[in-house]
CSV table of C-alpha atoms and ligand atoms in Angstrom, one decimal:
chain,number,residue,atom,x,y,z
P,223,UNK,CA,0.0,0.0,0.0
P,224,UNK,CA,1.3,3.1,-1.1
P,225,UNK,CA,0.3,5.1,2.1
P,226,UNK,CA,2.3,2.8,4.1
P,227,UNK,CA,5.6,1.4,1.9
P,228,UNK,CA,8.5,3.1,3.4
P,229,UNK,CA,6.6,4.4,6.1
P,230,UNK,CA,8.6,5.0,9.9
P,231,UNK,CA,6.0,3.3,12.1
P,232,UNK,CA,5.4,3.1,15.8
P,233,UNK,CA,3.1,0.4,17.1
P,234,UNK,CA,3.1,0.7,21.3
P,235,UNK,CA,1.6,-2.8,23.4
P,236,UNK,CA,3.2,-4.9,20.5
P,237,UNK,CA,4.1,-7.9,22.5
P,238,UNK,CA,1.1,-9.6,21.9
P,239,UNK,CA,-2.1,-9.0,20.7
P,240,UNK,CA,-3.4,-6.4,18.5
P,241,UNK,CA,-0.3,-4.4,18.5
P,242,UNK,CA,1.9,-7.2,17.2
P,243,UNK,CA,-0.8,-8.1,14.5
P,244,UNK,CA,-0.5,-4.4,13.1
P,245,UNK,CA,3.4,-4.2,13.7
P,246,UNK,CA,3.6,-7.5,11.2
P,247,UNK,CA,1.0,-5.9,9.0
P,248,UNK,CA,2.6,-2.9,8.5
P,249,UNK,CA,6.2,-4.4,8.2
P,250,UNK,CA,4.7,-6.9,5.4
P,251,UNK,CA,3.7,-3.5,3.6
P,252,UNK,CA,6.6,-1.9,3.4
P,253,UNK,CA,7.1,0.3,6.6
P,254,UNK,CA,10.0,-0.1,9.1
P,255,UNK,CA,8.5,-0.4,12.7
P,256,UNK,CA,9.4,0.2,15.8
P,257,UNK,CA,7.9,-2.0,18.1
P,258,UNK,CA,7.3,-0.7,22.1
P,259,UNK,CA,5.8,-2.9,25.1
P,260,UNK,CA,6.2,-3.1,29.2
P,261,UNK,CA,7.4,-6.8,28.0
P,262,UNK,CA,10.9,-6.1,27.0
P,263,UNK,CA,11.2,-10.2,25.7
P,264,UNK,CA,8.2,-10.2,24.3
P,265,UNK,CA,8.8,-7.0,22.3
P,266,UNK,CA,12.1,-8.0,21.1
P,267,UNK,CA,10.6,-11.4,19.5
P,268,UNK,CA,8.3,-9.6,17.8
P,269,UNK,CA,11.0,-6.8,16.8
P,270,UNK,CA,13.2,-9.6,15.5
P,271,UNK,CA,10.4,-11.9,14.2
P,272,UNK,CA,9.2,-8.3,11.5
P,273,UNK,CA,13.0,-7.0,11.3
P,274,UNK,CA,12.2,-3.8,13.5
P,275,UNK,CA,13.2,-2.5,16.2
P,276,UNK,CA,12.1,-2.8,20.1
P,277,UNK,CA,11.7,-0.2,22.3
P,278,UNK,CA,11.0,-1.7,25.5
P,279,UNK,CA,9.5,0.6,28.3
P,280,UNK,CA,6.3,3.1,29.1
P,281,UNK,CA,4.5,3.8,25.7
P,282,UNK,CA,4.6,7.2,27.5
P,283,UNK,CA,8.0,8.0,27.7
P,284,UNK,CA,8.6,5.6,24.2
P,285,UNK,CA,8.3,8.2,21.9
P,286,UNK,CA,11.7,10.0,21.6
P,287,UNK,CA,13.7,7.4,21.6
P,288,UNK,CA,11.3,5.2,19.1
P,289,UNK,CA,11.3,8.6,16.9
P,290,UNK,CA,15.9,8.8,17.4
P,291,UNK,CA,16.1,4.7,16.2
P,292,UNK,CA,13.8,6.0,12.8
P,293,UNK,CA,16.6,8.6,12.0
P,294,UNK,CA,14.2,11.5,13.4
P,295,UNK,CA,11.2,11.1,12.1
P,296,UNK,CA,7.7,8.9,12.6
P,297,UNK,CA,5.1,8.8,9.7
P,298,UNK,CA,2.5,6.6,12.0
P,299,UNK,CA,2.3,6.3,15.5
P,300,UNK,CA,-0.5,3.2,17.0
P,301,UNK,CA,-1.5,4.4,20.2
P,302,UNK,CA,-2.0,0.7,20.9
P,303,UNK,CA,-1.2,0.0,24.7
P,304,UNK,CA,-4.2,-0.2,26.8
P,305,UNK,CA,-4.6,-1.7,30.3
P,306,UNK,CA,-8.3,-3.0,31.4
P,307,UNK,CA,-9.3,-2.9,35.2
P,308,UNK,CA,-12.5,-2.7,37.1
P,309,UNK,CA,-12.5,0.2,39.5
P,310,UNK,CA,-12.9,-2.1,42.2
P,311,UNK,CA,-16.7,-2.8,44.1
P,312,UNK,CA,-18.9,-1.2,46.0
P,313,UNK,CA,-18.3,-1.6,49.4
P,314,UNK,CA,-14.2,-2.3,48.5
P,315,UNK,CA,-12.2,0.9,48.5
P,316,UNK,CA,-11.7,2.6,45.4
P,317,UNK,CA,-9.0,1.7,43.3
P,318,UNK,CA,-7.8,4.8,43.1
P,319,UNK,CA,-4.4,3.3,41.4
P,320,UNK,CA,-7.0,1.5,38.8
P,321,UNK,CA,-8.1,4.2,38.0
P,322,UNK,CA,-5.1,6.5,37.6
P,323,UNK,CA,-3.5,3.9,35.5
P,324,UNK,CA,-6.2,3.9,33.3
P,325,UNK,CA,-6.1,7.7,32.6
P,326,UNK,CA,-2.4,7.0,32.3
P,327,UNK,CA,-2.4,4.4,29.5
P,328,UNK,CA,-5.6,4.7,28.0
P,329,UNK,CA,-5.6,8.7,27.5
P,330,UNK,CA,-2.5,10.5,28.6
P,331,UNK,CA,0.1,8.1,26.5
P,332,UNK,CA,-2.1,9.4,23.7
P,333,UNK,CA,-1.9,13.2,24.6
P,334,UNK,CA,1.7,13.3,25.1
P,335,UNK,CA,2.4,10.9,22.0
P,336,UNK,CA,0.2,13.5,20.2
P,337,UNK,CA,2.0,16.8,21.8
P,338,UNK,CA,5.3,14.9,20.6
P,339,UNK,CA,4.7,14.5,16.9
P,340,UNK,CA,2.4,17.3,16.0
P,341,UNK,CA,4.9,20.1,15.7
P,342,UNK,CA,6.9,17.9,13.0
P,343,UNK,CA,3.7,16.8,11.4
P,344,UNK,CA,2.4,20.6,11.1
P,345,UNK,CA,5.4,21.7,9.3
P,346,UNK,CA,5.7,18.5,7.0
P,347,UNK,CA,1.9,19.1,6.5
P,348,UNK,CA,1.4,14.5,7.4
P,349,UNK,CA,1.8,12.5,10.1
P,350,UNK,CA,-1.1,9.6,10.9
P,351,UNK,CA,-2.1,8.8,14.3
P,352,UNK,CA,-4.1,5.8,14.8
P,353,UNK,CA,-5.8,5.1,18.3
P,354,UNK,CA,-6.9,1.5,19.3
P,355,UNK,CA,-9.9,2.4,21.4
P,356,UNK,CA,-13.2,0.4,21.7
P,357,UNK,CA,-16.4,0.2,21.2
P,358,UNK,CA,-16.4,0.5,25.1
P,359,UNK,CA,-15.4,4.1,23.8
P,360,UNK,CA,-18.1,4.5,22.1
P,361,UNK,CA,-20.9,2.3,23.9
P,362,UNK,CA,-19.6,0.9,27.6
P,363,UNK,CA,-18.2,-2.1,29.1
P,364,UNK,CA,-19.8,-3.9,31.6
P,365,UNK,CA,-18.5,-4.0,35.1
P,366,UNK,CA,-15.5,-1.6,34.3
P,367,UNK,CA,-15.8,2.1,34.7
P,368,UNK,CA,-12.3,2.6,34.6
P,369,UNK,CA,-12.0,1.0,31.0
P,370,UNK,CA,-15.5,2.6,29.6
P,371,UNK,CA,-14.6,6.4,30.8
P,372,UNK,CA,-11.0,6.0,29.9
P,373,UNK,CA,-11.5,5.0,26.4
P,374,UNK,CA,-14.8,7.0,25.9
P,375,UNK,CA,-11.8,9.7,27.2
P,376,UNK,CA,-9.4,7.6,24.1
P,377,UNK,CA,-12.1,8.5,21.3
P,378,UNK,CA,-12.8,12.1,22.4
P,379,UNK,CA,-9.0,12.6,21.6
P,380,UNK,CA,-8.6,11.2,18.7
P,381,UNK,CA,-12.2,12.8,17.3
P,382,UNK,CA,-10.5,16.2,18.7
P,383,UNK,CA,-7.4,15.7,17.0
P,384,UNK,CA,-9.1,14.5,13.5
P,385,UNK,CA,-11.3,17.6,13.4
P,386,UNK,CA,-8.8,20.3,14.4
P,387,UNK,CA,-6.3,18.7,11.8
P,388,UNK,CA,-7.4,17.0,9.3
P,389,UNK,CA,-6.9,20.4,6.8
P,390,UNK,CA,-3.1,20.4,7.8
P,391,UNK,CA,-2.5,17.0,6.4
P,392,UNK,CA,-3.2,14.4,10.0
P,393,UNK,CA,-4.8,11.8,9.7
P,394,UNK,CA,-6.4,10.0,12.4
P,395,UNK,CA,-8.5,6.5,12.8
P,396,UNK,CA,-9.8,5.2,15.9
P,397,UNK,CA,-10.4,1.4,15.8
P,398,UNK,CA,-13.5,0.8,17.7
P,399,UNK,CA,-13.5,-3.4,17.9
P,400,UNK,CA,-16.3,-5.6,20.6
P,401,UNK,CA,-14.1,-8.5,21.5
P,402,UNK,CA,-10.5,-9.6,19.8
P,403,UNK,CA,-8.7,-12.7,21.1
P,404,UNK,CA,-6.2,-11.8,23.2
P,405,UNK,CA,-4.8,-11.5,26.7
P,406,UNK,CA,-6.8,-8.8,27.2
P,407,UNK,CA,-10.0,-10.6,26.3
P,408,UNK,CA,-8.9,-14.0,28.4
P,409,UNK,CA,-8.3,-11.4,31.4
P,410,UNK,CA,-12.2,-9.8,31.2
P,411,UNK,CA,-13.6,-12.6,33.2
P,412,UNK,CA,-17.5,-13.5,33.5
P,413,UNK,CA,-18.5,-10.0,31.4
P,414,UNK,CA,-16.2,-10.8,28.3
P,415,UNK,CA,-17.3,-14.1,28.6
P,416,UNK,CA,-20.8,-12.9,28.2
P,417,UNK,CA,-20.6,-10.0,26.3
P,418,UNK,CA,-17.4,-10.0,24.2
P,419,UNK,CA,-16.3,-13.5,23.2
P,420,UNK,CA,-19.5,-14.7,21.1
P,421,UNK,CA,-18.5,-12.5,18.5
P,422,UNK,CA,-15.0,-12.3,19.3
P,423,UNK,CA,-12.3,-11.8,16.0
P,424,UNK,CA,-8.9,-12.4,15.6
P,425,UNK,CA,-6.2,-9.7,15.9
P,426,UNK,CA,-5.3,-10.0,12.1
P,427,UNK,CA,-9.2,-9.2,12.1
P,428,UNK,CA,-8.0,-5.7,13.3
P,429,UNK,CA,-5.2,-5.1,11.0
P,430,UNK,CA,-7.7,-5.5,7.9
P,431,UNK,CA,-9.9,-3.5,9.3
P,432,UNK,CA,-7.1,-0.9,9.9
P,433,UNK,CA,-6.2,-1.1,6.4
P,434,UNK,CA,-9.3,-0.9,4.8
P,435,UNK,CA,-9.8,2.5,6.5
P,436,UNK,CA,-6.5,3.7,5.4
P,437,UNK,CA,-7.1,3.0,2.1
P,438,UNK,CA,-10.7,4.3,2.3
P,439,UNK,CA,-9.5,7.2,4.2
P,440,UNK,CA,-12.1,6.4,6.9
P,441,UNK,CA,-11.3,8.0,10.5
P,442,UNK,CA,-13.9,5.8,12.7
P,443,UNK,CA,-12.7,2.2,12.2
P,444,UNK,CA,-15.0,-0.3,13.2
P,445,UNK,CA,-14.0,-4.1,12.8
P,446,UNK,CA,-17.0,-5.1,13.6
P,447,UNK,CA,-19.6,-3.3,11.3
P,448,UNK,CA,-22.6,-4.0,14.0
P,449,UNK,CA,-21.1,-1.6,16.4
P,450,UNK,CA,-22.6,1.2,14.0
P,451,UNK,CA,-26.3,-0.3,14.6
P,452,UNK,CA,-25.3,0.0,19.0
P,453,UNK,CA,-24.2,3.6,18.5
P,454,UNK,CA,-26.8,4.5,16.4
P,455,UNK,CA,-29.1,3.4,19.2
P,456,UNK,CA,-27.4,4.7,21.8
P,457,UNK,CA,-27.3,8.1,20.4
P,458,UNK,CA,-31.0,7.8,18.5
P,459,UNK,CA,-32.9,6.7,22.2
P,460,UNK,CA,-30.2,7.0,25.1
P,461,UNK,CA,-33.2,5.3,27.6
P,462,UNK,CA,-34.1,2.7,25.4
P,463,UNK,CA,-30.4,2.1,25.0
P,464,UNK,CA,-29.7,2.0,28.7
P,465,UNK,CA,-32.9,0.0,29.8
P,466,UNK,CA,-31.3,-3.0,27.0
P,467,UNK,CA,-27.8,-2.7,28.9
P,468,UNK,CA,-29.3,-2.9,32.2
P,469,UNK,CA,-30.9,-6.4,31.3
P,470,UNK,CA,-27.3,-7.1,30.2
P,471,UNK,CA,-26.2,-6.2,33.3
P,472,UNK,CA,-28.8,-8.3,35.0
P,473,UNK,CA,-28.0,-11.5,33.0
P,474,UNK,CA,-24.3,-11.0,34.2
P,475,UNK,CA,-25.4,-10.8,37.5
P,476,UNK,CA,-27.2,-14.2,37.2
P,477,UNK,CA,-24.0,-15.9,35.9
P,478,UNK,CA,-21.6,-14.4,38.6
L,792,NAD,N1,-9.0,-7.6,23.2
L,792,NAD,C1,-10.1,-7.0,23.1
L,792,NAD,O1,-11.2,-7.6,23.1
L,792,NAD,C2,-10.1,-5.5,22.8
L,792,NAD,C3,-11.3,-4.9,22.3
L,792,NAD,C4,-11.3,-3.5,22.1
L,792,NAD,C5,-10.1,-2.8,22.3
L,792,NAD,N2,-9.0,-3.4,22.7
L,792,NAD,C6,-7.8,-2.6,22.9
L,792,NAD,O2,-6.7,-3.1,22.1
L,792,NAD,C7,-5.5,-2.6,22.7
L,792,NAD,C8,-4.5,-3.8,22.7
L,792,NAD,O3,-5.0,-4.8,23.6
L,792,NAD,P1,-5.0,-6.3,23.3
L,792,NAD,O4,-6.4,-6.8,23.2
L,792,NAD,O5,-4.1,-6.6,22.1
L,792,NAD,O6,-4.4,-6.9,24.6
L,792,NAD,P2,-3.0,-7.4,25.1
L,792,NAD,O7,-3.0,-7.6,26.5
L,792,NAD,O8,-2.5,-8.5,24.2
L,792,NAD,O9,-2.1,-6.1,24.7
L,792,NAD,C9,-1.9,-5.0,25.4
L,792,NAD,C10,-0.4,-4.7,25.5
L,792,NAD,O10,-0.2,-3.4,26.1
L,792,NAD,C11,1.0,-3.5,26.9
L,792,NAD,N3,1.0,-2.4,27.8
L,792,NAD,C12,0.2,-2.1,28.9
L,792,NAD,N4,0.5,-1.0,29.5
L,792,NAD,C13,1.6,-0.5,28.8
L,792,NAD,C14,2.3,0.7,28.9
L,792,NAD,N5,2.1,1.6,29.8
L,792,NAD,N6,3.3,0.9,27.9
L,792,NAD,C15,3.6,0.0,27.0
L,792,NAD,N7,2.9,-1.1,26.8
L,792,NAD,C16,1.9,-1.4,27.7
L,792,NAD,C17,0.8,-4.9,27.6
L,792,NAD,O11,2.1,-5.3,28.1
L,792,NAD,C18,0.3,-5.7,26.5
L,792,NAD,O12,1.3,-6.4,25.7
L,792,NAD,C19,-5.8,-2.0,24.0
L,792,NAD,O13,-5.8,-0.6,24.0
L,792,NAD,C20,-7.2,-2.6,24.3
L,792,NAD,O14,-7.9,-1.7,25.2
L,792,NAD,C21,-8.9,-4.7,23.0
């Protein structure tokens, strides 16, 4: 793909998962990727497996030194990394540390990834920033108000950026996926069970769906296409909406 061939790519949370499936994606098209992770081993396989480069560490703090290993400049950045907890109970104390992770990963990797690049972009008049959200961004997860808020926080960004920029050459996509088999989705417990993995797809699932919004020049990315119907619902009848994903709720409760 033209957009991509040649491209200077970073994917961050590309151990595993959805991150490595678009680090190999992009290195199959052409780009040269740098490949970031909390899992320094597990970076460097993948690093080694695409012929990039690992930057082990923070996705936060990644994005100098993933930007100094691609001679200076970075065409693509995945905001990628994501980290899913519950907020804790009632009754429990508040996982304040949940919480603040959440915002930290989720959102603020994002913001300061964004603050990083967008003076180079601006002047070069391109640059493409792709967030992996949610559809938790753009509907909400059960039992997790850390993940829901954080990446409803994820899409606002990216929407932002896209609108304010998009006549200055960024582009932006925000992939908005239900369920994708990984770690992540193993680690959701009784609510993925119930809600994510019958219609759970496979990370290259993601990469396609990536793709085909690049080449379509699409900014909302959504691997699967039903998620339109939910938000259209959400937005057309919000009490209709919430009365469905209360009896979700409920049905969760009855399997706990
Ligand atoms: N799996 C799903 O069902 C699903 C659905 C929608 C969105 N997502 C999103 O996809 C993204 C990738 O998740 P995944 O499903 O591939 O799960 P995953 O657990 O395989 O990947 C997440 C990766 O992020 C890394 N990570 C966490 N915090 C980090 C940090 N501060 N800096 C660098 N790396 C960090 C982890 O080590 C892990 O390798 C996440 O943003 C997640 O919220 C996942």
């Amino acid at each position: 793909m033209e957009a991509v061939q040649g491209a200077k790519v970073v994917v961050t949370g590309a151990a595993g998962g959805i991150g490595a499936a678009l680090a190999r994606r992009f290195a199959a098209q052409g780009a040269q990727v740098v490949v970031n992770d909390l899992d320094a081993d597990r970076v460097k396989s993948v690093a080694e497996e695409i012929g990039g480069i690992a930057v082990p560490g923070d996705a936060s703090s990644a994005v100098d030194e993933a930007r100094d290993a691609l001679g200076g400049r970075v065409d693509v950045y995945c905001a990628n990394a994501g980290v899913g907890r519950d907020g804790g109970e009632p009754g429990e104390p508040l996982d304040e540390q949940g919480w603040a992770l959440s915002w930290d990963v989720n959102v603020m990797a994002h913001v300061r990834a964004a603050h990083a690049l967008l003076p180079d972009w601006l002047e070069r008049g391109a640059g493409r920033f792709v967030s992996t959200v949610s559809a938790a961004g753009l509907l909400t997860m059960l039992g997790t108000a850390p993940y829901s808020v954080t990446k409803h926080g994820a899409y606002a960004f990216a929407e932002w950026l896209s609108l304010t920029y998009r006549h200055r050459g960024v582009k932006v996509h925000a992939i908005c996926p239900q369920g994708v088999r990984t770690d992540m989705l193993t680690a959701s417990g009784s609510a993925g069970r119930l809600v994510l993995e019958p219609t759970a797809i496979e990370p290259d699932d993601v990469a396609d769906a990536l793709f085909r919004g690049i080449e379509e020049d699409r900014f909302l990315i959504l691997p699967h296409p039903e998620v339109a119907a939910y938000y259209r619902a959400r937005a057309d009848d919000p009490e209709r909406w919430l009365g469905g994903m209360n009896r979700l709720q409920q049905q969760w409760e009855a399997t706990r």
